[in-house]
Amino acid sequence: MNNVLERLARASFGARHVTSRERGASMVEYSILVAVIAGVVFAAATFMGGQISTLMDGVNLHT
């Protein structure tokens, strides 16, 4: 009986260990995704900065 409980305890610990590892991997993947999106937004703003500035200069804020 003790042997069965010991096996269950080991299996449970192993399953939790894998789950926490997967959570860590997911967090890293989302961090990389956020960094890539931020890089794309920054590159687009840098590349199109002059056009955006010209567009905003043409907008009349006083109606």
mmCIF file of C-alpha atoms in Angstrom:
data_model
loop_
_atom_site.group_PDB
_atom_site.id
_atom_site.type_symbol
_atom_site.label_atom_id
_atom_site.label_comp_id
_atom_site.label_asym_id
_atom_site.label_seq_id
_atom_site.Cartn_x
_atom_site.Cartn_y
_atom_site.Cartn_z
ATOM 1 C CA MET A 1 0.000 0.000 0.000
ATOM 2 C CA ASN A 2 2.837 2.394 0.837
ATOM 3 C CA ASN A 3 4.418 1.686 -2.528
ATOM 4 C CA VAL A 4 1.242 2.740 -4.348
ATOM 5 C CA LEU A 5 0.994 5.992 -2.376
ATOM 6 C CA GLU A 6 4.645 6.726 -3.014
ATOM 7 C CA ARG A 7 4.173 6.229 -6.763
ATOM 8 C CA LEU A 8 1.119 8.486 -6.767
ATOM 9 C CA ALA A 9 3.016 11.179 -4.883
ATOM 10 C CA ARG A 10 5.922 11.017 -7.346
ATOM 11 C CA ALA A 11 3.571 11.131 -10.332
ATOM 12 C CA SER A 12 1.719 14.112 -8.865
ATOM 13 C CA PHE A 13 4.946 16.010 -8.190
ATOM 14 C CA GLY A 14 6.199 15.266 -11.689
ATOM 15 C CA ALA A 15 2.964 16.514 -13.253
ATOM 16 C CA ARG A 16 3.118 19.754 -11.272
ATOM 17 C CA HIS A 17 6.755 20.207 -12.209
ATOM 18 C CA VAL A 18 5.945 19.905 -15.909
ATOM 19 C CA THR A 19 3.017 22.305 -15.541
ATOM 20 C CA SER A 20 5.133 24.993 -13.874
ATOM 21 C CA ARG A 21 7.781 24.523 -16.553
ATOM 22 C CA GLU A 22 5.133 24.993 -19.237
ATOM 23 C CA ARG A 23 3.851 28.134 -17.510
ATOM 24 C CA GLY A 24 7.360 29.543 -17.526
ATOM 25 C CA ALA A 25 7.753 28.706 -21.200
ATOM 26 C CA SER A 26 4.438 30.399 -22.014
ATOM 27 C CA MET A 27 5.504 33.524 -20.153
ATOM 28 C CA VAL A 28 8.753 33.651 -22.125
ATOM 29 C CA GLU A 29 6.877 33.171 -25.404
ATOM 30 C CA TYR A 30 4.459 36.002 -24.591
ATOM 31 C CA SER A 31 7.362 38.249 -23.571
ATOM 32 C CA ILE A 32 9.074 37.594 -26.898
ATOM 33 C CA LEU A 33 5.808 38.282 -28.747
ATOM 34 C CA VAL A 34 5.340 41.609 -26.918
ATOM 35 C CA ALA A 35 8.947 42.589 -27.685
ATOM 36 C CA VAL A 36 8.506 41.780 -31.388
ATOM 37 C CA ILE A 37 5.268 43.789 -31.582
ATOM 38 C CA ALA A 38 6.915 46.737 -29.811
ATOM 39 C CA GLY A 39 9.830 46.540 -32.251
ATOM 40 C CA VAL A 40 7.501 46.559 -35.254
ATOM 41 C CA VAL A 41 5.575 49.556 -33.884
ATOM 42 C CA PHE A 42 8.829 51.418 -33.181
ATOM 43 C CA ALA A 43 10.210 50.633 -36.650
ATOM 44 C CA ALA A 44 6.973 51.732 -38.320
ATOM 45 C CA ALA A 45 6.901 54.982 -36.340
ATOM 46 C CA THR A 46 10.543 55.654 -37.193
ATOM 47 C CA PHE A 47 10.112 54.810 -40.875
ATOM 48 C CA MET A 48 6.879 56.772 -41.281
ATOM 49 C CA GLY A 49 7.681 59.533 -38.789
ATOM 50 C CA GLY A 50 7.894 62.278 -41.392
ATOM 51 C CA GLN A 51 4.630 61.278 -43.015
ATOM 52 C CA ILE A 52 2.849 61.124 -39.662
ATOM 53 C CA SER A 53 4.225 64.547 -38.725
ATOM 54 C CA THR A 54 3.053 66.041 -42.035
ATOM 55 C CA LEU A 55 -0.379 64.488 -41.587
ATOM 56 C CA MET A 56 -0.699 65.869 -38.063
ATOM 57 C CA ASP A 57 0.426 69.338 -39.184
ATOM 58 C CA GLY A 58 -2.468 69.359 -41.641
ATOM 59 C CA VAL A 59 -5.049 68.566 -38.976
ATOM 60 C CA ASN A 60 -6.841 71.663 -37.725
ATOM 61 C CA LEU A 61 -7.497 71.259 -34.004
ATOM 62 C CA HIS A 62 -9.332 74.591 -33.707
ATOM 63 C CA THR A 63 -12.778 74.331 -35.227
#
